[in-house]
Amino acid sequence: MTLAAEGGLARELMMPWGVDIDLAEGAMAQPDRVLTRRASAMAGYYRDAAALDALIRAGDPVHYEVFEKTVPEAYGHLLLCVSKLYPGKVGDEYFFTKGHYHTVSGTAETYLCLRGQGLMLMKTASGLCEAAPMCRGRLVYVPPHWAHRSVNTGGEPLISLCVYPADAGHNYGDIESEGFPQRIVESQGKAVICT
Ligand SMILES: [Fe+2]
């Protein structure tokens, strides 16, 4: 079934759907796709490469997972996923996600934190940077053109429900080469931002 031509393109008519999300646990029931990143996928990201190597040798634990519902990666759709970042440190640095810009740079994203404690690091190519607190019930709005990385500073998984335009795409390469100007480390039992 197709809708009337919209912007010159006939579109498939998708039927409405729903998904159950356990708000206390931060778990999505029956995701269509699960992205798993182990410690070994994070080579080059942490300052203490030896500490990361030791973690990999000790069993290469899962670093974070993304649970997704599948929608067409096309203009007009919204992609919905649950991001689960496990607690831990590499050296004195708290576990974080790779971080990315969106390939379609002018697209935003919302992160509604369901569980855990942490920070959302954000930066622009022009040199702006922000660190937004994340805790249960807090929504962080990542505006267009801001790269974003979650950092788990707590003792349990940091879980967020993320929504963004389905055609946004992920540009990991620029962060792989640039990194983020801020790092979150443990110092005297507390999470501190260092540059
Ligand atoms: Fe994103």
PDB file of N, CA and C in Angstrom, residues 82-178:
ATOM      1  N   VAL A  82      17.081   1.940  22.948  1.00  0.00           N
ATOM      2  CA  VAL A  82      17.490   2.015  24.353  1.00  0.00           C
ATOM      3  C   VAL A  82      18.991   1.763  24.403  1.00  0.00           C
ATOM      4  N   SER A  83      19.701   2.701  25.006  1.00  0.00           N
ATOM      5  CA  SER A  83      21.157   2.599  25.136  1.00  0.00           C
ATOM      6  C   SER A  83      21.488   2.159  26.561  1.00  0.00           C
ATOM      7  N   LYS A  84      22.311   1.112  26.677  1.00  0.00           N
ATOM      8  CA  LYS A  84      22.657   0.577  28.003  1.00  0.00           C
ATOM      9  C   LYS A  84      24.177   0.542  28.137  1.00  0.00           C
ATOM     10  N   LEU A  85      24.702   1.433  28.941  1.00  0.00           N
ATOM     11  CA  LEU A  85      26.155   1.558  29.135  1.00  0.00           C
ATOM     12  C   LEU A  85      26.502   1.002  30.513  1.00  0.00           C
ATOM     13  N   TYR A  86      27.324  -0.018  30.540  1.00  0.00           N
ATOM     14  CA  TYR A  86      27.638  -0.694  31.797  1.00  0.00           C
ATOM     15  C   TYR A  86      28.573   0.160  32.662  1.00  0.00           C
ATOM     16  N   PRO A  87      28.578  -0.087  33.977  1.00  0.00           N
ATOM     17  CA  PRO A  87      29.459   0.692  34.860  1.00  0.00           C
ATOM     18  C   PRO A  87      30.875   0.123  34.850  1.00  0.00           C
ATOM     19  N   GLY A  88      31.826   0.973  35.104  1.00  0.00           N
ATOM     20  CA  GLY A  88      33.209   0.523  35.194  1.00  0.00           C
ATOM     21  C   GLY A  88      34.156   1.646  34.820  1.00  0.00           C
ATOM     22  N   LYS A  89      35.444   1.347  34.919  1.00  0.00           N
ATOM     23  CA  LYS A  89      36.470   2.337  34.570  1.00  0.00           C
ATOM     24  C   LYS A  89      37.587   1.671  33.775  1.00  0.00           C
ATOM     25  N   VAL A  90      38.205   2.455  32.929  1.00  0.00           N
ATOM     26  CA  VAL A  90      39.437   2.049  32.245  1.00  0.00           C
ATOM     27  C   VAL A  90      40.512   2.959  32.818  1.00  0.00           C
ATOM     28  N   GLY A  91      41.361   2.412  33.687  1.00  0.00           N
ATOM     29  CA  GLY A  91      42.243   3.279  34.468  1.00  0.00           C
ATOM     30  C   GLY A  91      41.366   4.096  35.405  1.00  0.00           C
ATOM     31  N   ASP A  92      41.504   5.416  35.345  1.00  0.00           N
ATOM     32  CA  ASP A  92      40.652   6.263  36.191  1.00  0.00           C
ATOM     33  C   ASP A  92      39.470   6.854  35.417  1.00  0.00           C
ATOM     34  N   GLU A  93      39.333   6.439  34.151  1.00  0.00           N
ATOM     35  CA  GLU A  93      38.289   7.017  33.294  1.00  0.00           C
ATOM     36  C   GLU A  93      37.031   6.148  33.304  1.00  0.00           C
ATOM     37  N   TYR A  94      35.911   6.784  33.538  1.00  0.00           N
ATOM     38  CA  TYR A  94      34.648   6.039  33.545  1.00  0.00           C
ATOM     39  C   TYR A  94      34.299   5.544  32.138  1.00  0.00           C
ATOM     40  N   PHE A  95      33.636   4.409  32.091  1.00  0.00           N
ATOM     41  CA  PHE A  95      33.191   3.852  30.799  1.00  0.00           C
ATOM     42  C   PHE A  95      32.366   4.889  30.035  1.00  0.00           C
ATOM     43  N   PHE A  96      32.607   4.955  28.745  1.00  0.00           N
ATOM     44  CA  PHE A  96      31.802   5.838  27.886  1.00  0.00           C
ATOM     45  C   PHE A  96      31.510   5.153  26.556  1.00  0.00           C
ATOM     46  N   THR A  97      30.567   5.715  25.821  1.00  0.00           N
ATOM     47  CA  THR A  97      30.261   5.229  24.480  1.00  0.00           C
ATOM     48  C   THR A  97      31.211   5.904  23.489  1.00  0.00           C
ATOM     49  N   LYS A  98      31.328   5.326  22.303  1.00  0.00           N
ATOM     50  CA  LYS A  98      32.248   5.908  21.318  1.00  0.00           C
ATOM     51  C   LYS A  98      31.948   7.378  21.068  1.00  0.00           C
ATOM     52  N   GLY A  99      30.692   7.689  20.952  1.00  0.00           N
ATOM     53  CA  GLY A  99      30.300   9.061  20.624  1.00  0.00           C
ATOM     54  C   GLY A  99      30.319   9.272  19.117  1.00  0.00           C
ATOM     55  N   HIS A 100      29.474  10.150  18.672  1.00  0.00           N
ATOM     56  CA  HIS A 100      29.366  10.380  17.225  1.00  0.00           C
ATOM     57  C   HIS A 100      28.699  11.714  16.938  1.00  0.00           C
ATOM     58  N   TYR A 101      28.990  12.231  15.750  1.00  0.00           N
ATOM     59  CA  TYR A 101      28.114  13.234  15.133  1.00  0.00           C
ATOM     60  C   TYR A 101      27.083  12.440  14.336  1.00  0.00           C
ATOM     61  N   HIS A 102      26.019  13.089  13.940  1.00  0.00           N
ATOM     62  CA  HIS A 102      25.126  12.475  12.969  1.00  0.00           C
ATOM     63  C   HIS A 102      25.666  12.769  11.572  1.00  0.00           C
ATOM     64  N   THR A 103      25.542  11.782  10.696  1.00  0.00           N
ATOM     65  CA  THR A 103      26.006  11.967   9.316  1.00  0.00           C
ATOM     66  C   THR A 103      25.246  13.130   8.668  1.00  0.00           C
ATOM     67  N   VAL A 104      23.936  13.155   8.887  1.00  0.00           N
ATOM     68  CA  VAL A 104      23.156  14.348   8.519  1.00  0.00           C
ATOM     69  C   VAL A 104      23.266  15.271   9.729  1.00  0.00           C
ATOM     70  N   SER A 105      24.243  16.164   9.671  1.00  0.00           N
ATOM     71  CA  SER A 105      24.689  16.876  10.869  1.00  0.00           C
ATOM     72  C   SER A 105      23.588  17.731  11.509  1.00  0.00           C
ATOM     73  N   GLY A 106      22.662  18.213  10.695  1.00  0.00           N
ATOM     74  CA  GLY A 106      21.613  19.090  11.217  1.00  0.00           C
ATOM     75  C   GLY A 106      20.437  18.358  11.811  1.00  0.00           C
ATOM     76  N   THR A 107      20.680  17.254  12.502  1.00  0.00           N
ATOM     77  CA  THR A 107      19.601  16.485  13.126  1.00  0.00           C
ATOM     78  C   THR A 107      19.854  16.356  14.629  1.00  0.00           C
ATOM     79  N   ALA A 108      18.800  16.493  15.401  1.00  0.00           N
ATOM     80  CA  ALA A 108      18.891  16.472  16.863  1.00  0.00           C
ATOM     81  C   ALA A 108      18.597  15.071  17.399  1.00  0.00           C
ATOM     82  N   GLU A 109      18.696  14.943  18.730  1.00  0.00           N
ATOM     83  CA  GLU A 109      18.375  13.667  19.382  1.00  0.00           C
ATOM     84  C   GLU A 109      17.963  13.958  20.820  1.00  0.00           C
ATOM     85  N   THR A 110      17.024  13.174  21.335  1.00  0.00           N
ATOM     86  CA  THR A 110      16.684  13.288  22.756  1.00  0.00           C
ATOM     87  C   THR A 110      17.125  12.016  23.475  1.00  0.00           C
ATOM     88  N   TYR A 111      17.644  12.181  24.670  1.00  0.00           N
ATOM     89  CA  TYR A 111      18.021  11.075  25.544  1.00  0.00           C
ATOM     90  C   TYR A 111      17.235  11.217  26.840  1.00  0.00           C
ATOM     91  N   LEU A 112      16.310  10.306  27.069  1.00  0.00           N
ATOM     92  CA  LEU A 112      15.585  10.303  28.332  1.00  0.00           C
ATOM     93  C   LEU A 112      16.218   9.231  29.216  1.00  0.00           C
ATOM     94  N   CYS A 113      16.848   9.661  30.299  1.00  0.00           N
ATOM     95  CA  CYS A 113      17.535   8.703  31.168  1.00  0.00           C
ATOM     96  C   CYS A 113      16.504   7.938  32.004  1.00  0.00           C
ATOM     97  N   LEU A 114      16.588   6.611  31.924  1.00  0.00           N
ATOM     98  CA  LEU A 114      15.645   5.749  32.649  1.00  0.00           C
ATOM     99  C   LEU A 114      16.262   5.184  33.925  1.00  0.00           C
ATOM    100  N   ARG A 115      17.587   5.099  33.929  1.00  0.00           N
ATOM    101  CA  ARG A 115      18.248   4.434  35.064  1.00  0.00           C
ATOM    102  C   ARG A 115      19.721   4.832  35.079  1.00  0.00           C
ATOM    103  N   GLY A 116      20.272   4.949  36.275  1.00  0.00           N
ATOM    104  CA  GLY A 116      21.710   5.177  36.401  1.00  0.00           C
ATOM    105  C   GLY A 116      22.069   6.644  36.583  1.00  0.00           C
ATOM    106  N   GLN A 117      23.362   6.878  36.480  1.00  0.00           N
ATOM    107  CA  GLN A 117      23.936   8.187  36.797  1.00  0.00           C
ATOM    108  C   GLN A 117      25.080   8.434  35.828  1.00  0.00           C
ATOM    109  N   GLY A 118      25.118   9.608  35.266  1.00  0.00           N
ATOM    110  CA  GLY A 118      26.240   9.879  34.368  1.00  0.00           C
ATOM    111  C   GLY A 118      26.195  11.262  33.783  1.00  0.00           C
ATOM    112  N   LEU A 119      26.884  11.401  32.676  1.00  0.00           N
ATOM    113  CA  LEU A 119      26.957  12.685  31.968  1.00  0.00           C
ATOM    114  C   LEU A 119      26.804  12.440  30.476  1.00  0.00           C
ATOM    115  N   MET A 120      26.233  13.405  29.810  1.00  0.00           N
ATOM    116  CA  MET A 120      26.255  13.428  28.351  1.00  0.00           C
ATOM    117  C   MET A 120      27.258  14.491  27.943  1.00  0.00           C
ATOM    118  N   LEU A 121      28.361  14.049  27.348  1.00  0.00           N
ATOM    119  CA  LEU A 121      29.335  14.997  26.821  1.00  0.00           C
ATOM    120  C   LEU A 121      28.913  15.375  25.413  1.00  0.00           C
ATOM    121  N   MET A 122      28.986  16.673  25.124  1.00  0.00           N
ATOM    122  CA  MET A 122      28.606  17.151  23.793  1.00  0.00           C
ATOM    123  C   MET A 122      29.628  18.167  23.321  1.00  0.00           C
ATOM    124  N   LYS A 123      29.878  18.176  22.026  1.00  0.00           N
ATOM    125  CA  LYS A 123      30.831  19.141  21.475  1.00  0.00           C
ATOM    126  C   LYS A 123      30.443  19.470  20.037  1.00  0.00           C
ATOM    127  N   THR A 124      30.890  20.639  19.608  1.00  0.00           N
ATOM    128  CA  THR A 124      30.686  21.017  18.205  1.00  0.00           C
ATOM    129  C   THR A 124      32.032  21.070  17.508  1.00  0.00           C
ATOM    130  N   ALA A 125      31.998  21.016  16.190  1.00  0.00           N
ATOM    131  CA  ALA A 125      33.235  21.098  15.410  1.00  0.00           C
ATOM    132  C   ALA A 125      33.907  22.451  15.608  1.00  0.00           C
ATOM    133  N   SER A 126      33.123  23.465  16.009  1.00  0.00           N
ATOM    134  CA  SER A 126      33.689  24.808  16.193  1.00  0.00           C
ATOM    135  C   SER A 126      34.303  25.009  17.569  1.00  0.00           C
ATOM    136  N   GLY A 127      34.236  23.982  18.442  1.00  0.00           N
ATOM    137  CA  GLY A 127      34.962  24.063  19.711  1.00  0.00           C
ATOM    138  C   GLY A 127      34.111  24.254  20.950  1.00  0.00           C
ATOM    139  N   LEU A 128      32.798  24.336  20.811  1.00  0.00           N
ATOM    140  CA  LEU A 128      31.946  24.409  22.002  1.00  0.00           C
ATOM    141  C   LEU A 128      31.890  23.040  22.661  1.00  0.00           C
ATOM    142  N   CYS A 129      31.769  23.004  23.986  1.00  0.00           N
ATOM    143  CA  CYS A 129      31.547  21.716  24.647  1.00  0.00           C
ATOM    144  C   CYS A 129      30.679  21.893  25.883  1.00  0.00           C
ATOM    145  N   GLU A 130      29.943  20.841  26.192  1.00  0.00           N
ATOM    146  CA  GLU A 130      29.006  20.838  27.316  1.00  0.00           C
ATOM    147  C   GLU A 130      29.034  19.450  27.953  1.00  0.00           C
ATOM    148  N   ALA A 131      28.754  19.424  29.252  1.00  0.00           N
ATOM    149  CA  ALA A 131      28.590  18.153  29.961  1.00  0.00           C
ATOM    150  C   ALA A 131      27.266  18.232  30.722  1.00  0.00           C
ATOM    151  N   ALA A 132      26.259  17.478  30.275  1.00  0.00           N
ATOM    152  CA  ALA A 132      24.927  17.556  30.880  1.00  0.00           C
ATOM    153  C   ALA A 132      24.712  16.368  31.813  1.00  0.00           C
ATOM    154  N   PRO A 133      24.298  16.624  33.055  1.00  0.00           N
ATOM    155  CA  PRO A 133      24.033  15.514  33.983  1.00  0.00           C
ATOM    156  C   PRO A 133      22.906  14.620  33.477  1.00  0.00           C
ATOM    157  N   MET A 134      23.067  13.316  33.719  1.00  0.00           N
ATOM    158  CA  MET A 134      22.030  12.340  33.383  1.00  0.00           C
ATOM    159  C   MET A 134      21.682  11.552  34.641  1.00  0.00           C
ATOM    160  N   CYS A 135      20.399  11.488  34.925  1.00  0.00           N
ATOM    161  CA  CYS A 135      19.908  10.677  36.040  1.00  0.00           C
ATOM    162  C   CYS A 135      18.471  10.323  35.702  1.00  0.00           C
ATOM    163  N   ARG A 136      17.919   9.370  36.428  1.00  0.00           N
ATOM    164  CA  ARG A 136      16.580   8.880  36.098  1.00  0.00           C
ATOM    165  C   ARG A 136      15.578  10.029  35.996  1.00  0.00           C
ATOM    166  N   GLY A 137      14.872  10.098  34.862  1.00  0.00           N
ATOM    167  CA  GLY A 137      13.839  11.111  34.663  1.00  0.00           C
ATOM    168  C   GLY A 137      14.336  12.374  33.984  1.00  0.00           C
ATOM    169  N   ARG A 138      15.636  12.485  33.779  1.00  0.00           N
ATOM    170  CA  ARG A 138      16.212  13.675  33.143  1.00  0.00           C
ATOM    171  C   ARG A 138      16.285  13.456  31.635  1.00  0.00           C
ATOM    172  N   LEU A 139      15.786  14.419  30.886  1.00  0.00           N
ATOM    173  CA  LEU A 139      15.871  14.343  29.426  1.00  0.00           C
ATOM    174  C   LEU A 139      16.929  15.334  28.951  1.00  0.00           C
ATOM    175  N   VAL A 140      17.831  14.860  28.133  1.00  0.00           N
ATOM    176  CA  VAL A 140      18.858  15.727  27.545  1.00  0.00           C
ATOM    177  C   VAL A 140      18.551  15.896  26.065  1.00  0.00           C
ATOM    178  N   TYR A 141      18.519  17.150  25.642  1.00  0.00           N
ATOM    179  CA  TYR A 141      18.284  17.456  24.227  1.00  0.00           C
ATOM    180  C   TYR A 141      19.628  17.742  23.569  1.00  0.00           C
ATOM    181  N   VAL A 142      19.992  16.934  22.621  1.00  0.00           N
ATOM    182  CA  VAL A 142      21.232  17.140  21.867  1.00  0.00           C
ATOM    183  C   VAL A 142      20.839  17.883  20.585  1.00  0.00           C
ATOM    184  N   PRO A 143      21.210  19.156  20.470  1.00  0.00           N
ATOM    185  CA  PRO A 143      20.782  19.918  19.290  1.00  0.00           C
ATOM    186  C   PRO A 143      21.516  19.461  18.029  1.00  0.00           C
ATOM    187  N   PRO A 144      21.023  19.877  16.862  1.00  0.00           N
ATOM    188  CA  PRO A 144      21.745  19.580  15.627  1.00  0.00           C
ATOM    189  C   PRO A 144      23.204  20.053  15.705  1.00  0.00           C
ATOM    190  N   HIS A 145      24.086  19.330  15.057  1.00  0.00           N
ATOM    191  CA  HIS A 145      25.510  19.669  14.914  1.00  0.00           C
ATOM    192  C   HIS A 145      26.350  19.394  16.165  1.00  0.00           C
ATOM    193  N   TRP A 146      25.776  18.799  17.202  1.00  0.00           N
ATOM    194  CA  TRP A 146      26.553  18.476  18.410  1.00  0.00           C
ATOM    195  C   TRP A 146      26.851  16.977  18.439  1.00  0.00           C
ATOM    196  N   ALA A 147      28.131  16.646  18.506  1.00  0.00           N
ATOM    197  CA  ALA A 147      28.520  15.253  18.769  1.00  0.00           C
ATOM    198  C   ALA A 147      28.141  14.905  20.202  1.00  0.00           C
ATOM    199  N   HIS A 148      27.911  13.621  20.492  1.00  0.00           N
ATOM    200  CA  HIS A 148      27.441  13.250  21.825  1.00  0.00           C
ATOM    201  C   HIS A 148      27.999  11.898  22.240  1.00  0.00           C
ATOM    202  N   ARG A 149      28.318  11.824  23.514  1.00  0.00           N
ATOM    203  CA  ARG A 149      28.899  10.613  24.124  1.00  0.00           C
ATOM    204  C   ARG A 149      28.349  10.494  25.536  1.00  0.00           C
ATOM    205  N   SER A 150      27.868   9.307  25.912  1.00  0.00           N
ATOM    206  CA  SER A 150      27.405   9.077  27.287  1.00  0.00           C
ATOM    207  C   SER A 150      28.565   8.566  28.129  1.00  0.00           C
ATOM    208  N   VAL A 151      28.565   8.957  29.400  1.00  0.00           N
ATOM    209  CA  VAL A 151      29.577   8.497  30.352  1.00  0.00           C
ATOM    210  C   VAL A 151      28.844   7.994  31.595  1.00  0.00           C
ATOM    211  N   ASN A 152      29.186   6.782  32.032  1.00  0.00           N
ATOM    212  CA  ASN A 152      28.532   6.214  33.211  1.00  0.00           C
ATOM    213  C   ASN A 152      29.413   6.436  34.438  1.00  0.00           C
ATOM    214  N   THR A 153      28.971   7.315  35.333  1.00  0.00           N
ATOM    215  CA  THR A 153      29.758   7.607  36.534  1.00  0.00           C
ATOM    216  C   THR A 153      29.206   6.883  37.760  1.00  0.00           C
ATOM    217  N   GLY A 154      28.194   6.034  37.558  1.00  0.00           N
ATOM    218  CA  GLY A 154      27.551   5.366  38.694  1.00  0.00           C
ATOM    219  C   GLY A 154      27.961   3.905  38.811  1.00  0.00           C
ATOM    220  N   GLY A 155      27.244   3.192  39.663  1.00  0.00           N
ATOM    221  CA  GLY A 155      27.566   1.798  39.931  1.00  0.00           C
ATOM    222  C   GLY A 155      26.611   0.814  39.273  1.00  0.00           C
ATOM    223  N   GLU A 156      25.671   1.309  38.508  1.00  0.00           N
ATOM    224  CA  GLU A 156      24.722   0.443  37.791  1.00  0.00           C
ATOM    225  C   GLU A 156      24.673   0.897  36.333  1.00  0.00           C
ATOM    226  N   PRO A 157      24.033   0.117  35.457  1.00  0.00           N
ATOM    227  CA  PRO A 157      23.978   0.533  34.053  1.00  0.00           C
ATOM    228  C   PRO A 157      23.323   1.913  33.895  1.00  0.00           C
ATOM    229  N   LEU A 158      23.864   2.682  32.968  1.00  0.00           N
ATOM    230  CA  LEU A 158      23.263   3.965  32.596  1.00  0.00           C
ATOM    231  C   LEU A 158      22.402   3.695  31.366  1.00  0.00           C
ATOM    232  N   ILE A 159      21.097   3.875  31.515  1.00  0.00           N
ATOM    233  CA  ILE A 159      20.166   3.475  30.452  1.00  0.00           C
ATOM    234  C   ILE A 159      19.334   4.672  30.016  1.00  0.00           C
ATOM    235  N   SER A 160      19.292   4.881  28.716  1.00  0.00           N
ATOM    236  CA  SER A 160      18.519   6.003  28.166  1.00  0.00           C
ATOM    237  C   SER A 160      17.664   5.528  27.003  1.00  0.00           C
ATOM    238  N   LEU A 161      16.530   6.171  26.874  1.00  0.00           N
ATOM    239  CA  LEU A 161      15.666   5.978  25.707  1.00  0.00           C
ATOM    240  C   LEU A 161      15.984   7.121  24.741  1.00  0.00           C
ATOM    241  N   CYS A 162      16.405   6.760  23.528  1.00  0.00           N
ATOM    242  CA  CYS A 162      16.874   7.760  22.561  1.00  0.00           C
ATOM    243  C   CYS A 162      15.928   7.797  21.369  1.00  0.00           C
ATOM    244  N   VAL A 163      15.654   8.989  20.899  1.00  0.00           N
ATOM    245  CA  VAL A 163      14.818   9.169  19.714  1.00  0.00           C
ATOM    246  C   VAL A 163      15.474  10.184  18.800  1.00  0.00           C
ATOM    247  N   TYR A 164      15.593   9.843  17.521  1.00  0.00           N
ATOM    248  CA  TYR A 164      16.229  10.755  16.571  1.00  0.00           C
ATOM    249  C   TYR A 164      15.747  10.449  15.155  1.00  0.00           C
ATOM    250  N   PRO A 165      15.921  11.396  14.225  1.00  0.00           N
ATOM    251  CA  PRO A 165      15.468  11.145  12.855  1.00  0.00           C
ATOM    252  C   PRO A 165      16.145   9.911  12.270  1.00  0.00           C
ATOM    253  N   ALA A 166      15.346   9.065  11.646  1.00  0.00           N
ATOM    254  CA  ALA A 166      15.847   7.759  11.219  1.00  0.00           C
ATOM    255  C   ALA A 166      16.877   7.849  10.091  1.00  0.00           C
ATOM    256  N   ASP A 167      16.932   8.991   9.418  1.00  0.00           N
ATOM    257  CA  ASP A 167      17.916   9.143   8.335  1.00  0.00           C
ATOM    258  C   ASP A 167      19.168   9.878   8.810  1.00  0.00           C
ATOM    259  N   ALA A 168      19.304  10.092  10.137  1.00  0.00           N
ATOM    260  CA  ALA A 168      20.426  10.896  10.658  1.00  0.00           C
ATOM    261  C   ALA A 168      21.781  10.226  10.404  1.00  0.00           C
ATOM    262  N   GLY A 169      21.877   8.933  10.611  1.00  0.00           N
ATOM    263  CA  GLY A 169      23.140   8.229  10.417  1.00  0.00           C
ATOM    264  C   GLY A 169      24.143   8.538  11.519  1.00  0.00           C
ATOM    265  N   HIS A 170      25.244   7.773  11.544  1.00  0.00           N
ATOM    266  CA  HIS A 170      26.266   7.934  12.584  1.00  0.00           C
ATOM    267  C   HIS A 170      27.625   8.192  11.952  1.00  0.00           C
ATOM    268  N   ASN A 171      28.226   9.280  12.355  1.00  0.00           N
ATOM    269  CA  ASN A 171      29.583   9.601  11.917  1.00  0.00           C
ATOM    270  C   ASN A 171      30.515   9.389  13.117  1.00  0.00           C
ATOM    271  N   TYR A 172      31.128   8.196  13.180  1.00  0.00           N
ATOM    272  CA  TYR A 172      32.056   7.886  14.276  1.00  0.00           C
ATOM    273  C   TYR A 172      33.472   8.358  13.956  1.00  0.00           C
ATOM    274  N   GLY A 173      33.771   8.462  12.664  1.00  0.00           N
ATOM    275  CA  GLY A 173      35.141   8.717  12.243  1.00  0.00           C
ATOM    276  C   GLY A 173      35.718  10.013  12.777  1.00  0.00           C
ATOM    277  N   ASP A 174      34.935  11.071  12.777  1.00  0.00           N
ATOM    278  CA  ASP A 174      35.463  12.363  13.243  1.00  0.00           C
ATOM    279  C   ASP A 174      35.809  12.315  14.728  1.00  0.00           C
ATOM    280  N   ILE A 175      35.005  11.600  15.510  1.00  0.00           N
ATOM    281  CA  ILE A 175      35.300  11.489  16.948  1.00  0.00           C
ATOM    282  C   ILE A 175      36.514  10.579  17.163  1.00  0.00           C
ATOM    283  N   GLU A 176      36.630   9.550  16.342  1.00  0.00           N
ATOM    284  CA  GLU A 176      37.792   8.658  16.458  1.00  0.00           C
ATOM    285  C   GLU A 176      39.083   9.473  16.302  1.00  0.00           C
ATOM    286  N   SER A 177      39.073  10.433  15.410  1.00  0.00           N
ATOM    287  CA  SER A 177      40.288  11.222  15.205  1.00  0.00           C
ATOM    288  C   SER A 177      40.366  12.430  16.144  1.00  0.00           C
ATOM    289  N   GLU A 178      39.227  13.054  16.469  1.00  0.00           N
ATOM    290  CA  GLU A 178      39.259  14.288  17.284  1.00  0.00           C
ATOM    291  C   GLU A 178      39.187  14.003  18.779  1.00  0.00           C
TER     292      GLU A 178
END
